Amino acid sequence: MSNFSKAFSSTLGRKLIMCLTGLFLCSFLIVHLTGNFQLFKNDGGLAFNQYAHFMTHFTPIKVVSYLLYSSILIHTIWALIITLKNKKARPVAYAITPKDGSIWSSRNMGVLGTILFVFIVVHMANFWYKYHQGYTPLIEYRTDLNSGATMSRTISESEFTGYVSYIDNGIEITKSEDLYLEVSNAFQQWWLVLFYVIAMAALSFHLVHGFQSAFQTLGWNNSKYRPLIKFIGVWIFSILIPIGFAAMPIYFFFK
Amino acid sequence: MNLTLKVWRQKNSTSTGKFVTYKAEEISPDMSFLEMLDVVNEGLVKKKEEPIQFDHDCREGICGMCSLVINGEPHGPKRATTTCQLHMRSFKDKDTIVIEPWRANSFPVVKDLAVDRSAFDRIQQAGGYVSVGTGGVPDANEIAIPKVIADEAFNSATCIGCGACVAACKNASAMLFVSAKISQYAMLPQGQPERYQRAEAMVMKMDEEGFGSCTNTYACEAQCPKEIKVTNIARMNREFFTAEFIKG
Ligand code: SF4
Ligand code: FES
């Protein structure tokens, strides 16, 4: 065990912590994005609300979500520790900042990370916190199983005793918290939409360096794998995923 | 050529330094950068002023003694070239050239532009060798080593220990140097018996010396006069993690 703590407190070990938490967060982005695509469905938010309920009430996912919260915190705190130590390694600055051929984002991961951290706090306060505190509006869906038509109406606290979904006389009734409405309302504010788009741009720049960097840290950088890692890092993580997320606030704003 | 130099002057490791401006006049474009400084120093000596201290030895690009951050670039503007092999034709007449020492906590300034790089020696002494008696020269091809591996190990071994990687890195990290020294043995049969001990000992020593932590900007690779590749750092990570988590 002492060997483990020694290894993790070395400069390489600290990088490994950044790398593992970072890759875990990357994998979460895929899940989060895929799930959130339910927002684009034209069903009054039924699928999205069902999904939100599942994600917050299914035990294995709850366990993973705690792993996720700790990863965010560890990734942030370790970044601070590493940055402070690195600053100490060069107490006297150069008069002329060394030109070094490195990409901009690789030198500014801290700035990008700070934007992302602020974003995560705002994002969680907007949706996660309200949802968990039960501040979200309530909705009832009635789907006629013969015709497939869905009707919905806002319901009051007194009509709601927790999430239910049952079939009554050929009609599927779902009573749920209406996170969809919460999302839709939030993105009527232009400044919030702008903030989300900026944060996703920061995500893009963070990941264009971060994803590939994680594999370098793992020691998985050679001529065989590099093109594949680069392809995934650039096209999936720093282009497709941020665009996918940014599309959501924009969609609701113009809807 | 006539040039204006802004040179970092610092009395010793404890004093704070400052830039002093000098004129370098009638410099031949065929002089090396160090010869240009020699000319400036001769002038200073004639005026009974203290000459500018800078490190050098072979002046052939093989010993790793010369240094200098020239206009923000370790070993100056020419790629894959040490300061001693940099010629004044890489500059223009009437240029202003800013000359600074390697700046890193682990490389304290001895005087002016000369820094103490003994931290590198101590990292080497921690494990950058093969401790078995090697005896006489073995017959050629007695130990079969595939060409690609031999080339790769040789490339790593071309590191001259100059410290430009530390100077270039925004974190003053020594990982390019250390990884080259670990790699040159990790790939060859002679290095196997102490392979993981070596990786652990050298990394721990590097940390103890106070170098920063790599953030994969790859400035080191861009500035290394011997074009040591950052794939060495990936290999070092692998060697170290294997040593720590797998080999115990
Ligand atoms: S890796 Fe390159 S820059 Fe660093 S010490 Fe070796 S030769 Fe110099
Ligand atoms: S003086 Fe030996 S490498 Fe420059």
Short mmCIF file of N, CA and C in Angstrom, two decimals, chain A residues 31-57 123 126-128 131 136-137 139 141 150 163 174 176-187 196 245 248 251-252 255:
data_model
loop_
_atom_site.label_atom_id
_atom_site.label_comp_id
_atom_site.label_asym_id
_atom_site.label_seq_id
_atom_site.Cartn_x
_atom_site.Cartn_y
_atom_site.Cartn_z
N VAL A 31 -22.39 8.94 -22.60
CA VAL A 31 -23.66 8.49 -22.02
C VAL A 31 -24.64 9.67 -21.90
N HIS A 32 -24.12 10.77 -21.37
CA HIS A 32 -24.95 11.95 -21.13
C HIS A 32 -25.53 12.47 -22.45
N LEU A 33 -24.69 12.53 -23.46
CA LEU A 33 -25.15 13.05 -24.74
C LEU A 33 -26.21 12.13 -25.35
N THR A 34 -25.91 10.83 -25.33
CA THR A 34 -26.85 9.88 -25.93
C THR A 34 -28.20 9.99 -25.24
N GLY A 35 -28.19 10.02 -23.91
CA GLY A 35 -29.44 10.12 -23.16
C GLY A 35 -30.17 11.40 -23.48
N ASN A 36 -29.42 12.49 -23.53
CA ASN A 36 -30.06 13.79 -23.74
C ASN A 36 -30.64 13.98 -25.13
N PHE A 37 -30.28 13.09 -26.03
CA PHE A 37 -30.88 13.19 -27.36
C PHE A 37 -32.40 13.01 -27.29
N GLN A 38 -32.90 12.44 -26.18
CA GLN A 38 -34.35 12.31 -25.98
C GLN A 38 -35.03 13.68 -26.00
N LEU A 39 -34.21 14.72 -25.70
CA LEU A 39 -34.78 16.08 -25.69
C LEU A 39 -35.32 16.48 -27.06
N PHE A 40 -34.73 15.90 -28.10
CA PHE A 40 -35.12 16.29 -29.47
C PHE A 40 -36.39 15.57 -29.93
N LYS A 41 -36.86 14.60 -29.12
CA LYS A 41 -38.06 13.87 -29.52
C LYS A 41 -39.29 14.77 -29.40
N ASN A 42 -40.20 14.61 -30.33
CA ASN A 42 -41.39 15.46 -30.29
C ASN A 42 -42.52 14.77 -29.54
N ASP A 43 -42.32 14.50 -28.26
CA ASP A 43 -43.32 13.74 -27.51
C ASP A 43 -43.70 14.47 -26.22
N GLY A 44 -43.52 15.77 -26.22
CA GLY A 44 -43.85 16.55 -25.03
C GLY A 44 -42.93 16.25 -23.86
N GLY A 45 -41.80 15.60 -24.14
CA GLY A 45 -40.81 15.35 -23.09
C GLY A 45 -40.98 14.02 -22.38
N LEU A 46 -41.91 13.18 -22.86
CA LEU A 46 -42.17 11.91 -22.18
C LEU A 46 -40.91 11.05 -22.07
N ALA A 47 -40.28 10.80 -23.20
CA ALA A 47 -39.09 9.93 -23.20
C ALA A 47 -37.99 10.53 -22.34
N PHE A 48 -37.80 11.85 -22.43
CA PHE A 48 -36.74 12.49 -21.65
C PHE A 48 -37.02 12.40 -20.14
N ASN A 49 -38.26 12.63 -19.77
CA ASN A 49 -38.60 12.56 -18.35
C ASN A 49 -38.47 11.14 -17.80
N GLN A 50 -38.83 10.16 -18.63
CA GLN A 50 -38.67 8.76 -18.20
C GLN A 50 -37.18 8.45 -18.02
N TYR A 51 -36.41 8.95 -18.96
CA TYR A 51 -34.96 8.73 -18.91
C TYR A 51 -34.37 9.38 -17.66
N ALA A 52 -34.79 10.62 -17.37
CA ALA A 52 -34.26 11.33 -16.20
C ALA A 52 -34.62 10.58 -14.92
N HIS A 53 -35.82 10.02 -14.88
CA HIS A 53 -36.22 9.27 -13.69
C HIS A 53 -35.36 8.02 -13.54
N PHE A 54 -35.15 7.32 -14.65
CA PHE A 54 -34.34 6.10 -14.63
C PHE A 54 -32.92 6.40 -14.16
N MET A 55 -32.33 7.47 -14.69
CA MET A 55 -30.94 7.81 -14.36
C MET A 55 -30.76 8.17 -12.89
N THR A 56 -31.82 8.66 -12.26
CA THR A 56 -31.66 9.10 -10.88
C THR A 56 -32.18 8.07 -9.88
N HIS A 57 -32.77 6.99 -10.37
CA HIS A 57 -33.35 6.04 -9.43
C HIS A 57 -32.86 4.61 -9.58
N HIS A 123 -24.69 24.45 -14.23
CA HIS A 123 -25.51 23.42 -14.85
C HIS A 123 -26.20 22.56 -13.79
N ASN A 126 -28.86 24.50 -11.93
CA ASN A 126 -30.04 24.69 -12.76
C ASN A 126 -30.94 23.47 -12.81
N PHE A 127 -30.36 22.32 -12.99
CA PHE A 127 -31.18 21.13 -13.25
C PHE A 127 -31.05 20.06 -12.17
N TRP A 128 -29.84 19.67 -11.89
CA TRP A 128 -29.61 18.57 -10.94
C TRP A 128 -30.18 18.93 -9.57
N TYR A 131 -34.02 19.34 -9.50
CA TYR A 131 -34.65 18.04 -9.69
C TYR A 131 -34.59 17.23 -8.40
N THR A 136 -38.97 20.78 -9.37
CA THR A 136 -39.35 20.69 -10.78
C THR A 136 -40.87 20.63 -10.91
N PRO A 137 -41.45 21.25 -11.96
CA PRO A 137 -42.89 21.11 -12.17
C PRO A 137 -43.29 19.65 -12.44
N ILE A 139 -45.98 16.66 -14.25
CA ILE A 139 -46.74 16.47 -15.48
C ILE A 139 -47.37 15.07 -15.50
N TYR A 141 -48.83 12.28 -18.35
CA TYR A 141 -48.99 11.92 -19.77
C TYR A 141 -50.04 10.83 -19.85
N THR A 150 -50.48 10.95 -27.59
CA THR A 150 -50.16 11.30 -26.21
C THR A 150 -50.71 12.68 -25.87
N TYR A 163 -43.15 9.22 -8.92
CA TYR A 163 -43.21 8.79 -10.32
C TYR A 163 -44.01 7.50 -10.45
N THR A 174 -48.57 8.15 -17.21
CA THR A 174 -47.27 8.38 -16.57
C THR A 174 -47.33 9.71 -15.84
N SER A 176 -44.96 12.24 -13.71
CA SER A 176 -43.52 12.40 -13.56
C SER A 176 -43.17 13.84 -13.25
N GLU A 177 -41.94 14.02 -12.75
CA GLU A 177 -41.41 15.37 -12.65
C GLU A 177 -41.09 15.81 -14.07
N ASP A 178 -41.37 17.06 -14.34
CA ASP A 178 -41.22 17.53 -15.73
C ASP A 178 -39.90 18.28 -15.92
N LEU A 179 -38.83 17.51 -15.96
CA LEU A 179 -37.52 18.14 -16.17
C LEU A 179 -37.43 18.75 -17.57
N TYR A 180 -38.19 18.14 -18.48
CA TYR A 180 -38.21 18.65 -19.86
C TYR A 180 -38.66 20.11 -19.90
N LEU A 181 -39.71 20.41 -19.14
CA LEU A 181 -40.22 21.78 -19.11
C LEU A 181 -39.19 22.73 -18.49
N GLU A 182 -38.55 22.21 -17.44
CA GLU A 182 -37.50 22.99 -16.77
C GLU A 182 -36.39 23.36 -17.77
N VAL A 183 -35.98 22.37 -18.54
CA VAL A 183 -34.93 22.59 -19.54
C VAL A 183 -35.41 23.59 -20.58
N SER A 184 -36.61 23.33 -21.07
CA SER A 184 -37.17 24.19 -22.12
C SER A 184 -37.30 25.63 -21.64
N ASN A 185 -37.75 25.83 -20.38
CA ASN A 185 -37.87 27.18 -19.84
C ASN A 185 -36.51 27.85 -19.69
N ALA A 186 -35.56 27.08 -19.15
CA ALA A 186 -34.23 27.66 -18.88
C ALA A 186 -33.62 28.22 -20.16
N PHE A 187 -33.78 27.50 -21.25
CA PHE A 187 -33.13 27.91 -22.49
C PHE A 187 -33.93 28.94 -23.29
N TYR A 196 -23.87 28.44 -22.31
CA TYR A 196 -23.71 27.02 -22.62
C TYR A 196 -22.87 26.82 -23.88
N PHE A 245 -23.96 18.74 -27.69
CA PHE A 245 -24.45 19.38 -26.47
C PHE A 245 -24.92 20.81 -26.74
N MET A 248 -28.47 21.57 -28.02
CA MET A 248 -29.67 21.48 -27.18
C MET A 248 -30.20 22.85 -26.74
N TYR A 251 -31.52 24.64 -29.78
CA TYR A 251 -32.78 24.06 -30.24
C TYR A 251 -33.97 24.62 -29.45
N PHE A 252 -33.82 24.65 -28.12
CA PHE A 252 -34.93 25.14 -27.30
C PHE A 252 -35.15 26.64 -27.45
N LYS A 255 -36.95 27.04 -30.74
CA LYS A 255 -38.11 26.18 -30.94
C LYS A 255 -39.41 26.99 -30.88
#
